[in-house]
Every structure is written in C-alpha cells, then in structure tokens.
Amino acid sequence: MELVITGLRLEAEGVLGVELQDHARGVLPAFRPGAHVDVSFPNGLTRQYSIVSSADDRARYWLGIGLAPNSRGGSKFAHEELRLGTRLQIGEPRALFGLDETAAGHLFIAGGIGITPILSMLRRCIATGAPWRLMYCVRSRRNAAYLEQLAPLTEQVLLHSDDEHAGRPDIESFIREMPQGWNVYTCGPGPMMDAVCSSAAALGVAEGAVHLERFRADAPTMASQSQEFHVRLLRHGGTFAVPQDASILDVLEANGVCLPSACREGLCRSCEVPLVSGEADHRDFVLSDVERDANRSILICVSRAKCSELVLDV
Ligand code: FES
C-alpha cells in the first residue's frame, strides 16, 4: 500500500518517529502489537520497522527508525531524506514477535531501539489491564526514545542508563523477581538478548515463554565453515552451484530467478521457500526450533545446506 508521511519527530538522538496515513485518511490494516512493516524507500531499499503506535489506532502507523551506525542506506536515507508528504510503499503488517495473551503477565527487556516493538505491546497491556514490567537499557537518556511516554509509568519501568548506572543491567535479578506464569519478551542488541535467554534458561523459564526479535543479524551468517553446495529448482528447472561466499538468493538472482526478499539478513521471512529435499543448515533468526527440525522450508538469504544438494519448490 502507498502511505503518506503526515508526521515526523525526533523521539531521541538518532531515533526518528514517522507517522504514516492513508492519503484519503482511510482505515489501515489491523496489526498485532509487536508487528513490523516493510518500508520501501525511494532509493530502492526495503527495510523493516516496528509499529510503535497502538493497535487500536487504525488511522495511522507511527514507526520508530533508529539511525544505524553503519547504515547501508535504509535508516540513513530515512533520517536525511524523508519529508512530510513523502509517499512510501508499505507492506502489510507482519507479526513475528507478539504478546502471548494467555500468559499471566509480561516482562519486557528492551535495549535501545529495541523498545519500538515492545512499546505497542505495552500499550496493549495497559489497554487490557494485563500486568507487565519493563527494563529499558540505554546508553544515555539522550538516546532513549519514548521516555516521555514512559514517564508516568515509573512503577513498572526500570531504566538502566549506562552513563548513570555502574555495571551491566541486572537482567537475571529482573527475571528472577518475575511472578509465576509470566512470559519474557526481549528486543535489542544481540549480547543483551543472549543474556536474557541464558538467564531465563538458568532460572528455569520455559523456552516457549521467552520471545525475542532481532533487528540485525548479530552473528556471522556466512560463516567460514560454509561449503559449496547445489540447489535444484523443482518447478523453474535448473541446478545452480552456491559458492562459499554467496547466498542461495544471490545465486538465483544472478541467474535471473527473482524471488521476494527484504532484509537479506535472516530476520523477516520474506525469502522463505518450501524445501522438497536435502537438509538445510538454518542460519536465520526467525524460524522456531520446531520449524527447523521439520526442515520443510528455508530462508534463502542466509541459510545453506548440510548436504550436497537442496531441492526447492520454486
Ligand atoms: S530476506 Fe529477510 S529473511 Fe530472507
């Protein structure tokens, strides 16, 4: 859909808030709190950004766009080039990360721009009266987006600012004090999310009660142990070699087979294709363990093969 920018504001240093509406002020598609949309910029790049506004407000989506330090053109373009009235192509909202509303309560641990998907989930908790707490870890208050909106919620929000608090945030204690039956949600830098997962596991929190969303591929996905393998396309036809230093997606595109993709980092699922045979080496950040074990699909922007040939239903 094509939406128009109707609001721009600096939410914190390096965080741009972008309000999008239908040009005829129509109702926008519903979304689950925690959802994101694909945003296609006029420079040809497509990136995913979380919707921070309330899922009950169908008149607009507010997005929070953090300026990535080594931006390859997505967030840099947004911060430098977007203007009121700019029209952008926006994908349907997709939720790979969301509230489990059957849980007794919700414990959120956000780092930096990772607050964005969590904010719409908090709004949902407030609207429904579900209990929740938030640990919000930032480098400094200057970089902490949405602090004003969180200010009235001091009882539930624990702010850890690196320049005000010595040491690392005590994630383990925060999880330990969580009431029985709550779920844990985390989004932020990879090491912080790894700490959340390991603390939760050490404290006996069930794996299914821990939810996370990665914004960037923090682990190397094209690891040095990559081997060359082949992909065979069942419907299109043809067999292609995938060298050590290229993805399946790169190879197919180079051979004129164009398939959907967006993040190209194993984060969004837009490149997922059915797998007919062969064992995938899943290197994405979004498939569940059950989906990995089932081996029925593969995200071709990052995943590879544990065998000599994969056959794709493409
Ligand atoms: S393009 Fe996003 S997961 Fe592959």
mmCIF file with all atom_site columns, N, CA, C and O and ligand atoms in Angstrom, residues 48 249 260-272 284 286 299-302, ligand 1:
data_model
loop_
_atom_site.group_PDB
_atom_site.id
_atom_site.type_symbol
_atom_site.label_atom_id
_atom_site.label_alt_id
_atom_site.label_comp_id
_atom_site.label_asym_id
_atom_site.label_entity_id
_atom_site.label_seq_id
_atom_site.pdbx_PDB_ins_code
_atom_site.Cartn_x
_atom_site.Cartn_y
_atom_site.Cartn_z
_atom_site.occupancy
_atom_site.B_iso_or_equiv
_atom_site.pdbx_formal_charge
_atom_site.auth_seq_id
_atom_site.auth_comp_id
_atom_site.auth_asym_id
_atom_site.auth_atom_id
_atom_site.pdbx_PDB_model_num
ATOM   1  N  N   . GLN A 1 48  ? 12.679 -3.172  7.474  1.00 0.00 ? 48  GLN A N   1
ATOM   2  C  CA  . GLN A 1 48  ? 11.558 -3.465  8.371  1.00 0.00 ? 48  GLN A CA  1
ATOM   3  C  C   . GLN A 1 48  ? 11.628 -2.537  9.578  1.00 0.00 ? 48  GLN A C   1
ATOM   4  O  O   . GLN A 1 48  ? 12.705 -2.369  10.159 1.00 0.00 ? 48  GLN A O   1
ATOM   5  N  N   . LEU A 1 249 ? 20.018 -16.914 -2.435 1.00 0.00 ? 249 LEU A N   1
ATOM   6  C  CA  . LEU A 1 249 ? 19.289 -15.793 -3.045 1.00 0.00 ? 249 LEU A CA  1
ATOM   7  C  C   . LEU A 1 249 ? 20.172 -15.062 -4.065 1.00 0.00 ? 249 LEU A C   1
ATOM   8  O  O   . LEU A 1 249 ? 19.735 -14.766 -5.184 1.00 0.00 ? 249 LEU A O   1
ATOM   9  N  N   . PRO A 1 260 ? 10.935 -13.012 -3.809 1.00 0.00 ? 260 PRO A N   1
ATOM   10 C  CA  . PRO A 1 260 ? 10.791 -11.926 -2.833 1.00 0.00 ? 260 PRO A CA  1
ATOM   11 C  C   . PRO A 1 260 ? 11.910 -11.952 -1.799 1.00 0.00 ? 260 PRO A C   1
ATOM   12 O  O   . PRO A 1 260 ? 12.380 -13.015 -1.409 1.00 0.00 ? 260 PRO A O   1
ATOM   13 N  N   . SER A 1 261 ? 12.307 -10.772 -1.361 1.00 0.00 ? 261 SER A N   1
ATOM   14 C  CA  . SER A 1 261 ? 13.275 -10.655 -0.257 1.00 0.00 ? 261 SER A CA  1
ATOM   15 C  C   . SER A 1 261 ? 13.155 -9.255  0.305  1.00 0.00 ? 261 SER A C   1
ATOM   16 O  O   . SER A 1 261 ? 12.594 -8.374  -0.351 1.00 0.00 ? 261 SER A O   1
ATOM   17 N  N   . ALA A 1 262 ? 13.656 -9.069  1.511  1.00 0.00 ? 262 ALA A N   1
ATOM   18 C  CA  . ALA A 1 262 ? 13.634 -7.716  2.093  1.00 0.00 ? 262 ALA A CA  1
ATOM   19 C  C   . ALA A 1 262 ? 14.901 -7.483  2.902  1.00 0.00 ? 262 ALA A C   1
ATOM   20 O  O   . ALA A 1 262 ? 15.821 -6.832  2.441  1.00 0.00 ? 262 ALA A O   1
ATOM   21 N  N   . CYS A 1 263 ? 15.003 -8.085  4.083  1.00 0.00 ? 263 CYS A N   1
ATOM   22 C  CA  . CYS A 1 263 ? 16.133 -7.751  4.963  1.00 0.00 ? 263 CYS A CA  1
ATOM   23 C  C   . CYS A 1 263 ? 17.459 -8.339  4.492  1.00 0.00 ? 263 CYS A C   1
ATOM   24 O  O   . CYS A 1 263 ? 18.502 -7.792  4.723  1.00 0.00 ? 263 CYS A O   1
ATOM   25 N  N   . ARG A 1 264 ? 17.424 -9.498  3.868  1.00 0.00 ? 264 ARG A N   1
ATOM   26 C  CA  . ARG A 1 264 ? 18.596 -10.254 3.418  1.00 0.00 ? 264 ARG A CA  1
ATOM   27 C  C   . ARG A 1 264 ? 19.538 -10.590 4.567  1.00 0.00 ? 264 ARG A C   1
ATOM   28 O  O   . ARG A 1 264 ? 20.725 -10.788 4.376  1.00 0.00 ? 264 ARG A O   1
ATOM   29 N  N   . GLU A 1 265 ? 19.003 -10.652 5.766  1.00 0.00 ? 265 GLU A N   1
ATOM   30 C  CA  . GLU A 1 265 ? 19.812 -10.993 6.945  1.00 0.00 ? 265 GLU A CA  1
ATOM   31 C  C   . GLU A 1 265 ? 19.183 -12.089 7.789  1.00 0.00 ? 265 GLU A C   1
ATOM   32 O  O   . GLU A 1 265 ? 19.552 -12.283 8.926  1.00 0.00 ? 265 GLU A O   1
ATOM   33 N  N   . GLY A 1 266 ? 18.163 -12.753 7.253  1.00 0.00 ? 266 GLY A N   1
ATOM   34 C  CA  . GLY A 1 266 ? 17.543 -13.829 8.030  1.00 0.00 ? 266 GLY A CA  1
ATOM   35 C  C   . GLY A 1 266 ? 16.633 -13.343 9.131  1.00 0.00 ? 266 GLY A C   1
ATOM   36 O  O   . GLY A 1 266 ? 16.438 -14.039 10.132 1.00 0.00 ? 266 GLY A O   1
ATOM   37 N  N   . LEU A 1 267 ? 16.038 -12.180 8.950  1.00 0.00 ? 267 LEU A N   1
ATOM   38 C  CA  . LEU A 1 267 ? 15.246 -11.588 10.029 1.00 0.00 ? 267 LEU A CA  1
ATOM   39 C  C   . LEU A 1 267 ? 13.763 -11.468 9.716  1.00 0.00 ? 267 LEU A C   1
ATOM   40 O  O   . LEU A 1 267 ? 12.974 -11.255 10.633 1.00 0.00 ? 267 LEU A O   1
ATOM   41 N  N   . CYS A 1 268 ? 13.366 -11.540 8.453  1.00 0.00 ? 268 CYS A N   1
ATOM   42 C  CA  . CYS A 1 268 ? 11.988 -11.129 8.131  1.00 0.00 ? 268 CYS A CA  1
ATOM   43 C  C   . CYS A 1 268 ? 11.119 -12.217 7.502  1.00 0.00 ? 268 CYS A C   1
ATOM   44 O  O   . CYS A 1 268 ? 9.922  -12.038 7.376  1.00 0.00 ? 268 CYS A O   1
ATOM   45 N  N   . ARG A 1 269 ? 11.655 -13.286 7.052  1.00 0.00 ? 269 ARG A N   1
ATOM   46 C  CA  . ARG A 1 269 ? 10.942 -14.430 6.437  1.00 0.00 ? 269 ARG A CA  1
ATOM   47 C  C   . ARG A 1 269 ? 10.431 -14.157 5.034  1.00 0.00 ? 269 ARG A C   1
ATOM   48 O  O   . ARG A 1 269 ? 9.765  -15.006 4.462  1.00 0.00 ? 269 ARG A O   1
ATOM   49 N  N   . SER A 1 270 ? 10.705 -12.970 4.469  1.00 0.00 ? 270 SER A N   1
ATOM   50 C  CA  . SER A 1 270 ? 10.100 -12.727 3.157  1.00 0.00 ? 270 SER A CA  1
ATOM   51 C  C   . SER A 1 270 ? 10.714 -13.606 2.076  1.00 0.00 ? 270 SER A C   1
ATOM   52 O  O   . SER A 1 270 ? 10.118 -13.777 1.015  1.00 0.00 ? 270 SER A O   1
ATOM   53 N  N   . CYS A 1 271 ? 11.870 -14.200 2.295  1.00 0.00 ? 271 CYS A N   1
ATOM   54 C  CA  . CYS A 1 271 ? 12.504 -15.027 1.262  1.00 0.00 ? 271 CYS A CA  1
ATOM   55 C  C   . CYS A 1 271 ? 12.280 -16.517 1.514  1.00 0.00 ? 271 CYS A C   1
ATOM   56 O  O   . CYS A 1 271 ? 12.933 -17.336 0.868  1.00 0.00 ? 271 CYS A O   1
ATOM   57 N  N   . GLU A 1 272 ? 11.393 -16.867 2.416  1.00 0.00 ? 272 GLU A N   1
ATOM   58 C  CA  . GLU A 1 272 ? 11.189 -18.278 2.777  1.00 0.00 ? 272 GLU A CA  1
ATOM   59 C  C   . GLU A 1 272 ? 10.611 -19.058 1.592  1.00 0.00 ? 272 GLU A C   1
ATOM   60 O  O   . GLU A 1 272 ? 9.646  -18.604 0.967  1.00 0.00 ? 272 GLU A O   1
ATOM   61 N  N   . ASP A 1 284 ? 18.998 -18.501 9.917  1.00 0.00 ? 284 ASP A N   1
ATOM   62 C  CA  . ASP A 1 284 ? 18.139 -17.331 10.128 1.00 0.00 ? 284 ASP A CA  1
ATOM   63 C  C   . ASP A 1 284 ? 17.917 -17.127 11.620 1.00 0.00 ? 284 ASP A C   1
ATOM   64 O  O   . ASP A 1 284 ? 18.386 -17.914 12.444 1.00 0.00 ? 284 ASP A O   1
ATOM   65 N  N   . VAL A 1 286 ? 14.621 -16.384 12.766 1.00 0.00 ? 286 VAL A N   1
ATOM   66 C  CA  . VAL A 1 286 ? 13.176 -16.319 12.984 1.00 0.00 ? 286 VAL A CA  1
ATOM   67 C  C   . VAL A 1 286 ? 12.456 -17.666 13.019 1.00 0.00 ? 286 VAL A C   1
ATOM   68 O  O   . VAL A 1 286 ? 11.399 -17.768 13.631 1.00 0.00 ? 286 VAL A O   1
ATOM   69 N  N   . LEU A 1 299 ? 15.075 -20.164 4.549  1.00 0.00 ? 299 LEU A N   1
ATOM   70 C  CA  . LEU A 1 299 ? 15.201 -18.734 4.242  1.00 0.00 ? 299 LEU A CA  1
ATOM   71 C  C   . LEU A 1 299 ? 16.474 -18.573 3.420  1.00 0.00 ? 299 LEU A C   1
ATOM   72 O  O   . LEU A 1 299 ? 17.586 -18.680 3.941  1.00 0.00 ? 299 LEU A O   1
ATOM   73 N  N   . ILE A 1 300 ? 16.280 -18.345 2.145  1.00 0.00 ? 300 ILE A N   1
ATOM   74 C  CA  . ILE A 1 300 ? 17.404 -18.481 1.215  1.00 0.00 ? 300 ILE A CA  1
ATOM   75 C  C   . ILE A 1 300 ? 18.365 -17.296 1.218  1.00 0.00 ? 300 ILE A C   1
ATOM   76 O  O   . ILE A 1 300 ? 19.366 -17.325 0.526  1.00 0.00 ? 300 ILE A O   1
ATOM   77 N  N   . CYS A 1 301 ? 18.089 -16.261 1.999  1.00 0.00 ? 301 CYS A N   1
ATOM   78 C  CA  . CYS A 1 301 ? 19.050 -15.142 2.044  1.00 0.00 ? 301 CYS A CA  1
ATOM   79 C  C   . CYS A 1 301 ? 20.261 -15.482 2.906  1.00 0.00 ? 301 CYS A C   1
ATOM   80 O  O   . CYS A 1 301 ? 21.326 -14.898 2.716  1.00 0.00 ? 301 CYS A O   1
ATOM   81 N  N   . VAL A 1 302 ? 20.105 -16.401 3.871  1.00 0.00 ? 302 VAL A N   1
ATOM   82 C  CA  . VAL A 1 302 ? 21.238 -16.709 4.759  1.00 0.00 ? 302 VAL A CA  1
ATOM   83 C  C   . VAL A 1 302 ? 21.493 -18.203 4.944  1.00 0.00 ? 302 VAL A C   1
ATOM   84 O  O   . VAL A 1 302 ? 22.626 -18.596 5.209  1.00 0.00 ? 302 VAL A O   1
HETATM 85 S  S1  . FES B 2 .   ? 15.086 -11.585 3.116  1.00 0.00 ? 1   FES B S1  1
HETATM 86 FE FE1 . FES B 2 .   ? 14.522 -11.351 5.212  1.00 0.00 ? 1   FES B FE1 1
HETATM 87 S  S2  . FES B 2 .   ? 14.750 -13.374 5.992  1.00 0.00 ? 1   FES B S2  1
HETATM 88 FE FE2 . FES B 2 .   ? 15.495 -13.505 3.989  1.00 0.00 ? 1   FES B FE2 1
#
